[in-house]
Coordinates of C-alpha atoms in Angstrom, one line a residue:
X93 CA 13.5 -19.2 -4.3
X94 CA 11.8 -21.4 -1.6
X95 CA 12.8 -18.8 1.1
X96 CA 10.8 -16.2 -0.9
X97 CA 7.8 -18.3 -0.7
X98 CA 8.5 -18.9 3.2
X99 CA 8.7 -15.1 3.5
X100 CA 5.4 -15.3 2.2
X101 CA 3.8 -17.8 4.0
X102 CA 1.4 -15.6 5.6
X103 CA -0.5 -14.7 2.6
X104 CA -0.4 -18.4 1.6
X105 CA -1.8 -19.8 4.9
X106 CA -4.4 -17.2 5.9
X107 CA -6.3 -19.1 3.0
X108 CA -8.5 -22.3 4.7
X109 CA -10.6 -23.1 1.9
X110 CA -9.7 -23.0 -2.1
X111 CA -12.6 -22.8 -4.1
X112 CA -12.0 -23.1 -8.0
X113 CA -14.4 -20.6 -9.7
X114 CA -14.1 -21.0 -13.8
X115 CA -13.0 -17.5 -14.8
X116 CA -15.6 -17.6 -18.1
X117 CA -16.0 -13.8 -17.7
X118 CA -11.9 -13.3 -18.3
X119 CA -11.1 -16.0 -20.5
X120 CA -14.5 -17.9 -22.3
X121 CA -14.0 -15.8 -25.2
X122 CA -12.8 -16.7 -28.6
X123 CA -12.7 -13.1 -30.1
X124 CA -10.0 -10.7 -30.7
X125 CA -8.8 -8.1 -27.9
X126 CA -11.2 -5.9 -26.5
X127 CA -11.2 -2.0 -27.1
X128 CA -8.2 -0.1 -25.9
X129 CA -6.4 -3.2 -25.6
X130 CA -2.8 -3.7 -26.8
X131 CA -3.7 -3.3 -30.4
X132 CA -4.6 -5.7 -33.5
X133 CA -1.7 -6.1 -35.5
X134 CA 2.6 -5.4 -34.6
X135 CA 5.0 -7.6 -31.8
X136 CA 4.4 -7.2 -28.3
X137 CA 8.3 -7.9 -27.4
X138 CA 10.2 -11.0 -26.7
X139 CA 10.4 -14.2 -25.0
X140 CA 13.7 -16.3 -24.7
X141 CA 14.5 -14.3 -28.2
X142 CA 11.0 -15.4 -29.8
X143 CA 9.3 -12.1 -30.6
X144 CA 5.8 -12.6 -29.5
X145 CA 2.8 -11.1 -32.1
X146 CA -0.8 -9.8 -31.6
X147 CA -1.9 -12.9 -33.8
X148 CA 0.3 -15.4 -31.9
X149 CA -1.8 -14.1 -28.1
X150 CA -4.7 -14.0 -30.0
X151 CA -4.4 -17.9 -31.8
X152 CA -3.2 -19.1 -27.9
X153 CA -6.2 -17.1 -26.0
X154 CA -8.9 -18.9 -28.5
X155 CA -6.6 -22.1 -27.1
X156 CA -7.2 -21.0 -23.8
X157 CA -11.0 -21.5 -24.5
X158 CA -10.4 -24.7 -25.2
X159 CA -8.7 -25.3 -22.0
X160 CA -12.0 -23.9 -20.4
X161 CA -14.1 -26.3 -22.1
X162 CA -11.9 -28.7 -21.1
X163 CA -12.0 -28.2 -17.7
X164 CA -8.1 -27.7 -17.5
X165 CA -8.2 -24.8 -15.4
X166 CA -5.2 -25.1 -13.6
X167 CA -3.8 -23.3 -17.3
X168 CA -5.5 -20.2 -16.0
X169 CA -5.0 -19.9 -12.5
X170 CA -1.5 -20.8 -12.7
X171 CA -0.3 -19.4 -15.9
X172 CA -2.0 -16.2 -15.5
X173 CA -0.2 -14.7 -12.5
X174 CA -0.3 -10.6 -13.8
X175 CA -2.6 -8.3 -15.1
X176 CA -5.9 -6.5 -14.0
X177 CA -7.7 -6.1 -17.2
X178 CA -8.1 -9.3 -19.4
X179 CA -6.0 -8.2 -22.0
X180 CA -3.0 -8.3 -19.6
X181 CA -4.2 -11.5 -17.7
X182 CA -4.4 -12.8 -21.6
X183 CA -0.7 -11.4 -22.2
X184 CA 0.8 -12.8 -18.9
X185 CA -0.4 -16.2 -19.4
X186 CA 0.7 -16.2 -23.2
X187 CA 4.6 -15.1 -21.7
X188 CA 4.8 -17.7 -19.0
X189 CA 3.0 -20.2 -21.7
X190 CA 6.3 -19.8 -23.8
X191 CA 8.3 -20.1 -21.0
X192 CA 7.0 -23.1 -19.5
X193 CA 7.0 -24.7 -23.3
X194 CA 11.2 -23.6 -23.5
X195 CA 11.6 -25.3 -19.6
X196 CA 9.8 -28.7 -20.9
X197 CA 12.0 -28.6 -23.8
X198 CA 15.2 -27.7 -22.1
X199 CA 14.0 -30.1 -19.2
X200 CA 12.5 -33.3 -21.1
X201 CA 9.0 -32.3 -19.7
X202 CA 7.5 -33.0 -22.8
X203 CA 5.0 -35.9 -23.3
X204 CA 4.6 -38.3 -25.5
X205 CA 2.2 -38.4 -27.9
X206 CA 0.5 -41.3 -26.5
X207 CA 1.2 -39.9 -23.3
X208 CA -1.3 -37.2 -24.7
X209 CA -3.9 -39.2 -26.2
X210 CA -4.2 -41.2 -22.7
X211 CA -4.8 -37.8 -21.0
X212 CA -7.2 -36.6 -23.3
X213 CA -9.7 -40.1 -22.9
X214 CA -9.4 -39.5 -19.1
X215 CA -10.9 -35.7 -19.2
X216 CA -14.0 -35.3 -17.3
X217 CA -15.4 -33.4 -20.5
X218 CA -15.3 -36.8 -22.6
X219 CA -16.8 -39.4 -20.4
X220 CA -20.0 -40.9 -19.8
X221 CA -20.4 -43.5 -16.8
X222 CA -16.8 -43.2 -15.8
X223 CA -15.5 -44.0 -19.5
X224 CA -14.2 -42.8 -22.6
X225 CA -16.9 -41.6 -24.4
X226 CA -16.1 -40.7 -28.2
X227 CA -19.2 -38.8 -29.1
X228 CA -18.8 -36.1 -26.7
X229 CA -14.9 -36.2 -28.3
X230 CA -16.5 -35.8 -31.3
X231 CA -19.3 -32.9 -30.9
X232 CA -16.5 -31.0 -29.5
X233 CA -14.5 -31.4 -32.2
X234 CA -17.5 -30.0 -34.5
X235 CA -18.1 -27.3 -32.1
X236 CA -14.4 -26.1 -32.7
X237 CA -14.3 -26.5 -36.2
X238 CA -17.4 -23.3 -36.3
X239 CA -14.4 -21.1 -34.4
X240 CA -11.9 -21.7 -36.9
X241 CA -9.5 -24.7 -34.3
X242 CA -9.5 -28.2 -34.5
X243 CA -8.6 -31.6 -33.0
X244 CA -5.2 -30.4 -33.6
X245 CA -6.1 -27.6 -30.7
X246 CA -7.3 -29.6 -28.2
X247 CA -3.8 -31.8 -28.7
X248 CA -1.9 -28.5 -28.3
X249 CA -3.9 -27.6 -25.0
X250 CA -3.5 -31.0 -23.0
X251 CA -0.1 -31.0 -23.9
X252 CA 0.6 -27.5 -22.3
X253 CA -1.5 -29.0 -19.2
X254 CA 0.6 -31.9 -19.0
X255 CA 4.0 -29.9 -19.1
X256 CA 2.6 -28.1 -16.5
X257 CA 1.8 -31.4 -14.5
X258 CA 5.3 -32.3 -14.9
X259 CA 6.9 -28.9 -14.1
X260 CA 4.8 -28.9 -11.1
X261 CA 6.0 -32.9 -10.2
X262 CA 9.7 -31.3 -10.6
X263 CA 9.3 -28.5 -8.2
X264 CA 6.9 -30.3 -5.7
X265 CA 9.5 -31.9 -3.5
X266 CA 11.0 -28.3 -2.3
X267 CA 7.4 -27.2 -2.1
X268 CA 6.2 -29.2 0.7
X269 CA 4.6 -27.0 3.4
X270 CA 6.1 -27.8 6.9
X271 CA 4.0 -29.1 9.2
X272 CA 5.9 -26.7 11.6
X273 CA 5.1 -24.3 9.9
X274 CA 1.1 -24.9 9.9
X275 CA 1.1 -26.0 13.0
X276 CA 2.4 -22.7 15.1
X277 CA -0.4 -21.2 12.0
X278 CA -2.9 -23.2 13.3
X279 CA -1.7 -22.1 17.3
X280 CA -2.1 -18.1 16.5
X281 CA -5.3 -18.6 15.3
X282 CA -7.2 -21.1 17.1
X283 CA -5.5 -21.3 20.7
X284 CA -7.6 -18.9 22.9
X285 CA -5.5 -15.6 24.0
X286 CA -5.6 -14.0 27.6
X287 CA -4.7 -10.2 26.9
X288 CA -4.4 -7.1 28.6
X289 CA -5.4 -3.8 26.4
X290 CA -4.4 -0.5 26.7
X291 CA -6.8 1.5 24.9
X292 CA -5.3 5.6 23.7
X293 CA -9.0 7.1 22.9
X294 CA -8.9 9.5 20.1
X295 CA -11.7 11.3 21.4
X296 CA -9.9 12.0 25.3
X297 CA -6.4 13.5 23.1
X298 CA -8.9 16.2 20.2
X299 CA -10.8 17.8 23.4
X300 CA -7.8 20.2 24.4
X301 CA -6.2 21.0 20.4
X302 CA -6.9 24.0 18.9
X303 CA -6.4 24.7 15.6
X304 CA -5.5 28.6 14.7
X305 CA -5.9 30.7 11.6
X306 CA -2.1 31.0 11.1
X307 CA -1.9 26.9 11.0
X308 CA -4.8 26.6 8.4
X309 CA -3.3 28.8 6.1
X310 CA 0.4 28.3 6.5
X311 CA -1.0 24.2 5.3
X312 CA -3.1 25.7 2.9
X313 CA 0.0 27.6 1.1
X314 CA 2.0 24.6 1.3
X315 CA -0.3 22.3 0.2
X316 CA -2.9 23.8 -1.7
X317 CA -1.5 22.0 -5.5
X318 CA -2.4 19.2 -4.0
X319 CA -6.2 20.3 -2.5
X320 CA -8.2 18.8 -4.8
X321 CA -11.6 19.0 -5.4
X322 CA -12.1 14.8 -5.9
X323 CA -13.1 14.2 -9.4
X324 CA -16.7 12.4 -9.7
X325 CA -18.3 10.1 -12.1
X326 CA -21.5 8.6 -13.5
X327 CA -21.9 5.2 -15.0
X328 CA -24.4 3.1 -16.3
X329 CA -24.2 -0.7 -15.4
X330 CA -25.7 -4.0 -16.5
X331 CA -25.0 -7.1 -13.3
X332 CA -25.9 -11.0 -14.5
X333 CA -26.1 -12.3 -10.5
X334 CA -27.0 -14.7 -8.3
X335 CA -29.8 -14.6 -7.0
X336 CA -31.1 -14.1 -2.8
X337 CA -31.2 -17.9 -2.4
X338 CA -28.2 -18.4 -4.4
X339 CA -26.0 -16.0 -2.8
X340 CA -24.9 -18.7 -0.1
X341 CA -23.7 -21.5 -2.3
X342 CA -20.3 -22.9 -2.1
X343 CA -18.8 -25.5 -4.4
X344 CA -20.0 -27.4 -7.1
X345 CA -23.2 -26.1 -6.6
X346 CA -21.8 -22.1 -6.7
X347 CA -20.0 -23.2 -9.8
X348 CA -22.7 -24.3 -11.7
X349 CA -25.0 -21.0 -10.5
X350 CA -22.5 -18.8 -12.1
X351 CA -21.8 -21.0 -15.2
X352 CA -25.0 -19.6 -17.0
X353 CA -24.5 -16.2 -15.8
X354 CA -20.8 -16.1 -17.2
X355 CA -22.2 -17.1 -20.4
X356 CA -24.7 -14.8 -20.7
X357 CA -22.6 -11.8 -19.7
X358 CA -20.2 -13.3 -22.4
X359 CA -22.8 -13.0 -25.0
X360 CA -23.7 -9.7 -23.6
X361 CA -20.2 -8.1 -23.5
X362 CA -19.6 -9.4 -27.5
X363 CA -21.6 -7.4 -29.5
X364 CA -19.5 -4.0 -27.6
X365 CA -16.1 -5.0 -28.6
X366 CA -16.5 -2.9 -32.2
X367 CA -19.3 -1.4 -31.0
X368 CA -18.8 -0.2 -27.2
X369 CA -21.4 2.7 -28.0
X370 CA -24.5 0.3 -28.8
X371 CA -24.4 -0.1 -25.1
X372 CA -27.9 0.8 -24.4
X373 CA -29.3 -1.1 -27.9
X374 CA -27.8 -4.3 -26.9
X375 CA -29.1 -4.2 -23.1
X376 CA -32.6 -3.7 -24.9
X377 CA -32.2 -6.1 -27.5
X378 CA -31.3 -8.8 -24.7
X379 CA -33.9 -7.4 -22.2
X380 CA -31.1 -6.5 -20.0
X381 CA -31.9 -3.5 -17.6
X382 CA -29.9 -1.1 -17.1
X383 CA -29.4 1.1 -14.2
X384 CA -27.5 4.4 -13.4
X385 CA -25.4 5.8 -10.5
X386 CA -25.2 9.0 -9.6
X387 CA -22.0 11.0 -9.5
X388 CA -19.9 9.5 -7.0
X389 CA -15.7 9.9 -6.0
X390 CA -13.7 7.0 -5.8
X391 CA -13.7 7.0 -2.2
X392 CA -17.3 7.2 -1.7
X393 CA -19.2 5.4 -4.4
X394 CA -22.3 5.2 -5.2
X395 CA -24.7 3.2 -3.1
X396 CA -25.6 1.2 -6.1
X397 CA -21.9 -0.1 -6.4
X398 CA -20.4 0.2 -3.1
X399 CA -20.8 -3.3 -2.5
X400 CA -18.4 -4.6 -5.1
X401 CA -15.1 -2.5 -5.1
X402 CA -13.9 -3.4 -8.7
X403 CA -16.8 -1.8 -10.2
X404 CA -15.8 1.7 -8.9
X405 CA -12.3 0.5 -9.5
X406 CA -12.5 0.3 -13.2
X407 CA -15.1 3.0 -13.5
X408 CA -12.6 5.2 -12.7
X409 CA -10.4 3.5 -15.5
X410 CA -13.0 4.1 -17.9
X411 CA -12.0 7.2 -20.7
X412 CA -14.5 9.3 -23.0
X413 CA -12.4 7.2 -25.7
X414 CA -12.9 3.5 -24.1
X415 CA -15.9 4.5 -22.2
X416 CA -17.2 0.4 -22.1
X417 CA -15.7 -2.0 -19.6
X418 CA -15.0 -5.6 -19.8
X419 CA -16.4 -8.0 -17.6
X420 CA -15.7 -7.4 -14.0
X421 CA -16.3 -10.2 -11.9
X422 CA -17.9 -9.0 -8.8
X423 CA -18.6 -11.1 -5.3
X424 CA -21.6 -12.7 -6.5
X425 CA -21.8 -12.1 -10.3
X426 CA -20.9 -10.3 -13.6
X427 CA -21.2 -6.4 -14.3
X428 CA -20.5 -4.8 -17.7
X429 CA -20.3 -0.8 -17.1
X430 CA -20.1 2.4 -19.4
X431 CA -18.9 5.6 -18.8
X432 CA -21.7 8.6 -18.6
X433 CA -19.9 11.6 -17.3
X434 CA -17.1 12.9 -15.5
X435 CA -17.2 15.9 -13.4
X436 CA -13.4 16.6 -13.2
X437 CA -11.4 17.8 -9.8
X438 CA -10.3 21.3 -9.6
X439 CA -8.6 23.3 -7.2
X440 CA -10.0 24.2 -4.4
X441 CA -10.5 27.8 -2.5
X442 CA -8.8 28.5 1.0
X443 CA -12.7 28.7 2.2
X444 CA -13.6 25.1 0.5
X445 CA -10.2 23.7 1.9
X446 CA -10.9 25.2 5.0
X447 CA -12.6 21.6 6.4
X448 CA -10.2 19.5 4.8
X449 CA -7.3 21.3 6.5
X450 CA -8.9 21.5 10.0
X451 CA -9.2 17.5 10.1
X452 CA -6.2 16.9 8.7
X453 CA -4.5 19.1 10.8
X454 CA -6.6 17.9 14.3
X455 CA -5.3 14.3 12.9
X456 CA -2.0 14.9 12.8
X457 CA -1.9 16.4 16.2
X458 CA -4.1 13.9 17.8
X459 CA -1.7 11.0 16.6
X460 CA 1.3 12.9 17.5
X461 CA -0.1 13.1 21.1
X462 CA -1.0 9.5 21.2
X463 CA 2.1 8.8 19.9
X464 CA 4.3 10.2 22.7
X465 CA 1.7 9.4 25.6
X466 CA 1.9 5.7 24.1
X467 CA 5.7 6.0 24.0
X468 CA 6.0 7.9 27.6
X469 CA 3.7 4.8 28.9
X470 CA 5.6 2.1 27.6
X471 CA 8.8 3.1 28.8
X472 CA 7.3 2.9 33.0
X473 CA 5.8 -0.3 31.8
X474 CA 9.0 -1.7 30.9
X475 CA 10.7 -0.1 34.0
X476 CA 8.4 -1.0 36.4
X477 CA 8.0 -5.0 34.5
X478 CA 12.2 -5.0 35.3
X479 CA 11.7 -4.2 39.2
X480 CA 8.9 -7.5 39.7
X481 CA 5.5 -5.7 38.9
X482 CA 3.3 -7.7 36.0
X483 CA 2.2 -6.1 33.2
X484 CA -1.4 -5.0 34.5
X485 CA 0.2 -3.9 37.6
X486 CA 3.1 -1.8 36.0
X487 CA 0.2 0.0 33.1
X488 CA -2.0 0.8 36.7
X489 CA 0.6 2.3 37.7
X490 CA 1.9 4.1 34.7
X491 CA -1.8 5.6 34.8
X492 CA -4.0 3.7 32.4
X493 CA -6.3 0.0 34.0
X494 CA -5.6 -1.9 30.9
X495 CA -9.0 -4.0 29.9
X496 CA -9.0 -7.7 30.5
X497 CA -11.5 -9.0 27.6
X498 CA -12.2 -12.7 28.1
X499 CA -10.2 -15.4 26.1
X500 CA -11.0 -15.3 22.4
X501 CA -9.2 -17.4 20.0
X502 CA -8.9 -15.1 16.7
X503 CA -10.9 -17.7 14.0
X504 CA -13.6 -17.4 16.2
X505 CA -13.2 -14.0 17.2
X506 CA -16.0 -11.5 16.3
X507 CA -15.1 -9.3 12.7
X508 CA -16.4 -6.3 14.3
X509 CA -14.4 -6.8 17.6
X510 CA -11.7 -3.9 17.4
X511 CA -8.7 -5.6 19.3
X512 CA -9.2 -8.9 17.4
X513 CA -9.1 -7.1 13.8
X514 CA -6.5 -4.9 14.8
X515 CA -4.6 -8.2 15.4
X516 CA -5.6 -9.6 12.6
X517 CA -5.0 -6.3 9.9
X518 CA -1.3 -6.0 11.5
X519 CA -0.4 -9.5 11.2
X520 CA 0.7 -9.3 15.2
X521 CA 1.7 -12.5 16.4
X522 CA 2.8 -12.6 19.8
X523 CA 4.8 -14.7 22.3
X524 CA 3.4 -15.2 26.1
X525 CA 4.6 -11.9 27.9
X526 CA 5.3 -9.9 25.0
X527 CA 3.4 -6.4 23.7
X528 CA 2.9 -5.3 20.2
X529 CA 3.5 -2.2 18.9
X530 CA 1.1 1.1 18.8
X531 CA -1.7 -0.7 16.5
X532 CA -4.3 2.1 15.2
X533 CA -7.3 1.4 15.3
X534 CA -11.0 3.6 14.5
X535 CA -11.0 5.0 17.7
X536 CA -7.6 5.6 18.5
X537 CA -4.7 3.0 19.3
X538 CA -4.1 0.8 21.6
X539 CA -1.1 -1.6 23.1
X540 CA -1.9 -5.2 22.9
X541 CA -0.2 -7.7 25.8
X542 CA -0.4 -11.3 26.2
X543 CA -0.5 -12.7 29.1
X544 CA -0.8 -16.5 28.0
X545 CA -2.4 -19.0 25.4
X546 CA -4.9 -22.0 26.3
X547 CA -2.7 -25.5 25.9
X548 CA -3.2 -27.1 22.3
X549 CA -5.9 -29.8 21.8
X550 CA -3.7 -32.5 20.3
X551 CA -7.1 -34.1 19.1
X552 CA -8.7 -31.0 17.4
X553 CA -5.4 -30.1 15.6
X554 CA -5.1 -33.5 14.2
X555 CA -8.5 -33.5 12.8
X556 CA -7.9 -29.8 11.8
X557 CA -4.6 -31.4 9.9
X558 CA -6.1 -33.8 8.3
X559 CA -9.1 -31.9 6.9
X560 CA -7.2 -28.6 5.9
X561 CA -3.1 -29.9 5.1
X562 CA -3.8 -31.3 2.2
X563 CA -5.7 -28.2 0.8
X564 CA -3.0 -25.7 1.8
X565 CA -0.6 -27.7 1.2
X566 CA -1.5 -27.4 -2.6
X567 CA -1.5 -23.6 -2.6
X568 CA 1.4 -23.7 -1.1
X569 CA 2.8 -25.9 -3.9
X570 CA 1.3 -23.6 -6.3
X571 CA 3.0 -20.6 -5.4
X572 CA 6.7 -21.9 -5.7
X573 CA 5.1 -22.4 -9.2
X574 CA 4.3 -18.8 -9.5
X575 CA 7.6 -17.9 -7.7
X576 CA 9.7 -20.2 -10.4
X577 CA 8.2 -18.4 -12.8
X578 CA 8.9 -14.8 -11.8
X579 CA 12.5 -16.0 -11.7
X580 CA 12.2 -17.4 -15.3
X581 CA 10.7 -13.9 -16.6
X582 CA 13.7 -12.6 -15.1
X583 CA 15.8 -14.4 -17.5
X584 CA 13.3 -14.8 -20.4
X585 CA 11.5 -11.2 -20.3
X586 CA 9.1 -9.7 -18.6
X587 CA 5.4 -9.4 -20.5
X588 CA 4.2 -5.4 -21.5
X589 CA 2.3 -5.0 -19.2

């Protein structure tokens, strides 16, 4: 198990800062499933042998509310490791919630009962100048008690939270991150690089390829069930966001901006979960406006959306049945959508194809020559490297002045600059005196050499340590949580989603 996490390690350390947004738009929500979801009544399948119910998910998500309330999000973010929609985040935290309750049992995780009391008196939620404060104990208590839980509730949610401590303790001492490991991270990306570049332009390779008649429709007969008009829709959409000056905030600070816009989204989004076609009455009632796309393709949506992907994402998961979203949580804020129309793909004539199948074809040919030239170039490189020349000297030779950009370490390296993000998108990490492969980039490829790395600043990596260890450290903790249980659904069952 710990080598899959090390195989990961990538994902896990590209990550410098964690910060822990409350998920109110997914889980803040003490009513049944939405629309479409996995139905109201029946048994969803098994766990260990316990046959999991519609009522069971739906007693634990108004449980998982509590946790909210509580602020015991790590129940959430851990638990909930599947899913796109809510009702399958909902589902997949409700499987690994029985698992992790069958580990503490089979493990002696469990707490105490006092052990449960002390952790509820030290929650954030109940204190008032650093202690216990019974009052706000109490007015939570009453606020439950108007959704159908009680005190019993918040017992049963701490307790989960504290077998999760505990399973977490267990695993922790195989989950430390080696400091080998983040140092030769912190090396790749913050040492400066001296390179050499071979650039392939796509532009020099399409001057001289023709494409003939014959070619077009020889691809058009082969491929033409595939040549697709793209399908196209319209949707209506309601955002709760942050505002200009808002936009910025990290934090605390960002966390309390979005608080109030989750909610009000949440009170938005509750009315439509019998009644997803009061879409319009409910945006008027709350003096929400609401604004319209026009037909777009999921590839090219419409200017109103394009700058939040998961809208066009679940727009396109919208059906004339379930035509009202759930919450989507966007990069600065909340968006509620409905389905208006759909303008369905159809096939396409050899005449409307006739564009598609020129590009594709001039692409395919255009790589294919980069390809071999590339190829046909690194093999005199490599001959030429074996009989004394250097790199630079051997690619002159072989016909192409490589470009010598000046040292750039890749955190500080320009977004837009085309060799760093090439780098960067292919995960290329290279030694002194080695090449990469062909990496593609928007204007053609290119081979990628390094000559050398700047020496390491003993001084700035120990500050860099001390600051940003502990934080990945933690993630990296947390995802041997996440691995042990994938392993455990293995054995236990996987959730239906």
């Amino acid at each position: 198990m710990l080598e899959t996490i090390r195989k990961r390690q990538r994902a896990l350390l590209t990550i410098i800062t964690v910060v822990v947004i409350v998920a109110f738009a997914w889980f803040y929500n003490p009513a049944t499933f939405r629309r479409g979801g996995m139905g109201m009544t029946g048994q969803l399948g098994k766990v260990n042998g316990h046959v999991v119910t519609i009522e069971e998910v739906q007693k634990l998500e108004r449980d998982l509310n509590v946790a909210m309330q509580l602020g015991l999000y790590d129940l959430p973010s851990q638990l909930a490791t599947d899913g796109r929609s809510r009702d399958e985040q909902v589902v997949s935290y409700v499987w690994n919630l029985f698992i992790l309750r069958d580990a503490a049992a089979r493990l002696a995780l469990d707490p105490t009962p006092d052990q449960v009391k002390d952790a509820e008196k030290k929650l954030a939620a109940f204190q008032t100048n650093g202690q216990f404060d019974g009052s706000k104990y109490q007015k939570l208590v009453e606020t439950l008690r108007g959704g159908g839980l009680s005190a019993a509730d918040i017992d049963t949610v701490v307790t989960d939270n504290l077998r999760l401590q505990n399973l977490n303790s267990l695993l922790r001492p195989v989950a430390q991150l080696p400091e080998a490991m983040f140092k030769r991270e912190y090396e790749f990306a913050n040492l400066k690089m001296h390179i050499a570049v071979i650039a392939f332009k796509r532009a020099d390779f399409e001057k001289g390829i023709q494409i003939t008649d014959a070619e077009i429709k020889k691809y058009y007969d082969d491929q033409k069930d595939h040549l697709q008009s793209p399908e196209k829709r319209k949707i209506a959409l309601v955002s709760f966001t942050l505002k200009d000056d808002q936009k910025n905030l990290t934090g605390d600070k960002r966390n309390e901006a979005i608080r109030p816009l989750a909610e009000q989204v949440e009170a938005f989004a509750q009315p439509l979960l019998d009644k997803p076609s009061e879409f319009e009455k409910v945006a008027q009632q709350k003096e929400v406006p609401v604004l319209t796309t026009g037909l777009f393709t999921e590839n090219q949506p419409d200017p109103l959306i394009s700058a939040d992907p998961a809208i066009t994402r679940e727009a396109f998961n919208l059906t004339k049945e379930n035509p009202v979203s759930d919450v989507i949580q966007g990069e600065n804020g909340f968006y509620i959508i409905k389905l208006v129309q759909i303008e369905p793909s159809h096939p396409l004539t050899l005449e409307q194809a006739k564009d598609q199948i020129v590009s594709a074809l001039k692409q395919e040919k255009t790589t294919a020559a980069i390809d071999a030239k590339a190829k046909e170039v690194e093999h005199k490189i490599a001959d030429d490297t074996k009989g004394g020349l250097d790199f630079v000297q051997a690619a002159e030779k072989a016909g192409y002045k490589p470009e010598l950009p000046p040292p750039f370490a890749l955190s500080e390296a320009n977004a837009s600059d085309p060799v760093a993000h090439a780098l960067v998108a292919n995960r290329v990490e290279l030694e002194p005196g080695e090449t990469s492969r062909l990496l593609q980039d928007a204007d053609g490829a290119m081979l990628v050499h390094l000559v050398g790395r700047d020496p390491l600043d003993p001084a700035r990596y120990e500050e860099e340590k001390k600051q940003k260890y502990p934080l990945l450290d933690e993630r990296f903790a947390s995802g041997i949580t996440r691995e042990w249980l994938r392993v455990e659904q293995q054995k236990a069952g996987r959730p239906p989603i």
